[in-house]
Short mmCIF file of N, CA and C in Angstrom, two decimals:
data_model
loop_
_atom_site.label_atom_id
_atom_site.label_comp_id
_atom_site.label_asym_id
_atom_site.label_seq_id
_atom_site.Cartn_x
_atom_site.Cartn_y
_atom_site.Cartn_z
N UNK A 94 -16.74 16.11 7.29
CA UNK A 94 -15.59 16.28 8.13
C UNK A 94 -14.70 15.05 8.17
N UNK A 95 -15.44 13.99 7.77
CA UNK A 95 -14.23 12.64 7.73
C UNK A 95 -13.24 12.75 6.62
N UNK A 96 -13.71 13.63 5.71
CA UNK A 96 -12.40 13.47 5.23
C UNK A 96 -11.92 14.53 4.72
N UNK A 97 -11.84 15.36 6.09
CA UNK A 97 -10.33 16.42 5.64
C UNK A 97 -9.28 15.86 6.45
N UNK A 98 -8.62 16.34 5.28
CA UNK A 98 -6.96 15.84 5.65
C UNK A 98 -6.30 17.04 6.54
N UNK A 99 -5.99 17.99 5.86
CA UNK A 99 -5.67 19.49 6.75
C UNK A 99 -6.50 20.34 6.13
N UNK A 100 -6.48 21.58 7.02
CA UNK A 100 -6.87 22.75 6.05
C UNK A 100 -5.52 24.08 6.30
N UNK A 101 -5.36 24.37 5.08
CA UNK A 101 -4.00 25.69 4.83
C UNK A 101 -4.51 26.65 4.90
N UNK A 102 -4.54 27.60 5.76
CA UNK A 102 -4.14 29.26 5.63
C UNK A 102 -3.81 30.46 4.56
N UNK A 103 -4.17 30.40 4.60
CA UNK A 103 -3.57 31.54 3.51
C UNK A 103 -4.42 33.56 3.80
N UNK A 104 -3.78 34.14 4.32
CA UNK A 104 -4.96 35.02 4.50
C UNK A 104 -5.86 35.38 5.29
N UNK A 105 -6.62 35.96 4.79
CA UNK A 105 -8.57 35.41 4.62
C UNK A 105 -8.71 34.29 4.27
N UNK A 106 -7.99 33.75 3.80
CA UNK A 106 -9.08 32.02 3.12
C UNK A 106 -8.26 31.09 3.63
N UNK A 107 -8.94 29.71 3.80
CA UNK A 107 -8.04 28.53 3.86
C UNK A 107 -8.90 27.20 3.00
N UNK A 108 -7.88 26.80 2.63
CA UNK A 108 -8.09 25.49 1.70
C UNK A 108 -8.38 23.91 2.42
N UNK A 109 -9.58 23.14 1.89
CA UNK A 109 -9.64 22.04 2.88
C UNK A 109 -9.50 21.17 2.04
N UNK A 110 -8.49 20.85 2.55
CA UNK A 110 -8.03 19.31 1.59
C UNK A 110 -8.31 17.81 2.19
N UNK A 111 -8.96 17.68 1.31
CA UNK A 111 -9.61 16.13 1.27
C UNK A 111 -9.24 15.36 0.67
N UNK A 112 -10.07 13.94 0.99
CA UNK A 112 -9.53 12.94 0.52
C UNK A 112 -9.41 12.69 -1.29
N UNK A 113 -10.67 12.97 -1.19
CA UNK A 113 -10.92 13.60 -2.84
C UNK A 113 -10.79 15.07 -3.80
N UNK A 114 -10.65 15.92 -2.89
CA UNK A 114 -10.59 17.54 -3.79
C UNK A 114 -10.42 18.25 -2.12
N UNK A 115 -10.43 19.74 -3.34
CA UNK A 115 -10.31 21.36 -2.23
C UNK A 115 -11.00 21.53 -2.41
N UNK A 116 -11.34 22.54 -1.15
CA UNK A 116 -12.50 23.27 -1.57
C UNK A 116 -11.64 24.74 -0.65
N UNK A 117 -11.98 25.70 -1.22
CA UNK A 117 -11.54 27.15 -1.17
C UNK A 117 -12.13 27.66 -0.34
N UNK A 118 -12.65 28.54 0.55
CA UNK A 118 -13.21 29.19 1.40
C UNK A 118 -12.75 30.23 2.41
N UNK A 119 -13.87 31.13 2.08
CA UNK A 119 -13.46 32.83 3.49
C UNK A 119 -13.57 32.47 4.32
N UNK A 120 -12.69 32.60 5.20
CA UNK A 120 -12.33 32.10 6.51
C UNK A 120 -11.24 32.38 7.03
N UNK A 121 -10.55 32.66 8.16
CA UNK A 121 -9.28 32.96 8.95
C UNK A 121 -8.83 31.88 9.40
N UNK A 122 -7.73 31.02 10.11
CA UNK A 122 -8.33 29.63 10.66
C UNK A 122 -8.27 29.53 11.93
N UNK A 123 -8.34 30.62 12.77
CA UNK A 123 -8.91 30.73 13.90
C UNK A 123 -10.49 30.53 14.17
N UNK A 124 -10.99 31.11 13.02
CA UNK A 124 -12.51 30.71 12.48
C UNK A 124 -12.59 29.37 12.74
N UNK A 125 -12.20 29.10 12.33
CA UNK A 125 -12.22 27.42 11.25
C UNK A 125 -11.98 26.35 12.73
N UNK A 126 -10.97 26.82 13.35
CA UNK A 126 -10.30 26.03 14.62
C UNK A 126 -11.76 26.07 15.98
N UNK A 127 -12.10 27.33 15.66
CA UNK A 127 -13.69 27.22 16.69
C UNK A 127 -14.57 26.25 16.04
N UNK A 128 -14.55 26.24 14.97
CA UNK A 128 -15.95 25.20 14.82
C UNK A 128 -15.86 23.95 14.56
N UNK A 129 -14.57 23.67 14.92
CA UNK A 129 -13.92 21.75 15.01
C UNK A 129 -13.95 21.72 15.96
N UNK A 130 -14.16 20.26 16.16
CA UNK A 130 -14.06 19.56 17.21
C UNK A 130 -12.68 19.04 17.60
N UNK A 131 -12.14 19.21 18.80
CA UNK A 131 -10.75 19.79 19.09
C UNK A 131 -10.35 18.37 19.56
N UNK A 132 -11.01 17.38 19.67
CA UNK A 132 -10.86 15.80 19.51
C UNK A 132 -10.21 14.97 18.27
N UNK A 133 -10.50 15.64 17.52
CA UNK A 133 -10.38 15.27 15.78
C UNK A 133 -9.34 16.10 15.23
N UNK A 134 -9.70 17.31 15.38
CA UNK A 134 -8.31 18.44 14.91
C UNK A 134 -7.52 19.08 15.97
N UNK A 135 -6.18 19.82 15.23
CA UNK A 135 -5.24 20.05 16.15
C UNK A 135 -4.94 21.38 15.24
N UNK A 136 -4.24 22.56 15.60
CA UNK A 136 -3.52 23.78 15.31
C UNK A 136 -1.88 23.08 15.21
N UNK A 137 -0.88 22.89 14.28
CA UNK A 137 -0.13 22.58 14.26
C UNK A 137 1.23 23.81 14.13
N UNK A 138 0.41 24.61 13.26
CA UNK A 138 1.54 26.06 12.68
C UNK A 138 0.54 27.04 12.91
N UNK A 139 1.10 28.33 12.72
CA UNK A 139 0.13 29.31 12.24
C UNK A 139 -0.63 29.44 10.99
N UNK A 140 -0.34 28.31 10.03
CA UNK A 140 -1.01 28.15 8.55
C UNK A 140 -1.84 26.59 8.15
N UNK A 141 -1.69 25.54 9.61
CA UNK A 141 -2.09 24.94 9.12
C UNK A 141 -2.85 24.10 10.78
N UNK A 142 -4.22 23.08 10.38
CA UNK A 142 -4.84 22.53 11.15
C UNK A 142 -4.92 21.12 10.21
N UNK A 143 -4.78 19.87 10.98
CA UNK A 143 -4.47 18.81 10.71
C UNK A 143 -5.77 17.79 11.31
N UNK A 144 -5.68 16.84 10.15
CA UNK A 144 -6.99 15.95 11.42
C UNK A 144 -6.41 14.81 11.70
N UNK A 145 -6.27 14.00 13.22
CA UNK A 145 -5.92 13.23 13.53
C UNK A 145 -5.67 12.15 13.01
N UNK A 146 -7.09 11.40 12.31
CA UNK A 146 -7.68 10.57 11.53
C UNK A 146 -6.47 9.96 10.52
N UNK A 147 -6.16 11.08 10.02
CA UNK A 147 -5.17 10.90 8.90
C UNK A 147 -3.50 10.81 9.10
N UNK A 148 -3.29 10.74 9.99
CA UNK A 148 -1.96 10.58 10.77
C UNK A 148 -1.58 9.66 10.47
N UNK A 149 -0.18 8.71 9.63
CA UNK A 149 0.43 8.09 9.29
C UNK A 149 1.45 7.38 10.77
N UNK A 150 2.28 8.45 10.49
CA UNK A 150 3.47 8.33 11.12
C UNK A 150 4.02 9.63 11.82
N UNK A 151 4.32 10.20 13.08
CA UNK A 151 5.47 10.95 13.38
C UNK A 151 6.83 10.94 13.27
N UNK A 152 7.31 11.58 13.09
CA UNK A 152 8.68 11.57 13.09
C UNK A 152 9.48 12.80 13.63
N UNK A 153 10.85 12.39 14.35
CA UNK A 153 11.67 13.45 15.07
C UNK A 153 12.29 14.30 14.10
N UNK A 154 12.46 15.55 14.08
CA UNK A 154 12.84 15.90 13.31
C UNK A 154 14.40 16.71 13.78
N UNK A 155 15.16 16.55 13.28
CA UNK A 155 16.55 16.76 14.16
C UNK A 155 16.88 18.22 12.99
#
């Protein structure tokens, strides 16, 4: 879990992108959003969950 970056939606499946590779998987990401720890990850869109960890920078978006 340290190193996903986000995981994408798509479907049935969502993609967990890491620091090093994807990995593909059945899953909804409502699934996916129950079995994180809601300290570490966040629901950002309807297609995507983000991990804190990896947060750069915000920015406003006008």
């Amino acid at each position: 879990m340290d190193n996903i970056k986000f995981i994408e939606s798509d479907g049935n499946y969502v993609t967990f992108k890491a620091v090093n590779r994807s990995i593909l998987a059945r899953y909804k990401v409502y699934e996916v959003l129950e079995l994180l720890p809601k300290k570490y990850f966040m629901r950002i869109h309807r297609s995507y969950i983000i991990a804190f960890k990896h947060i750069e920078t915000v920015k406003k978006m006008l």
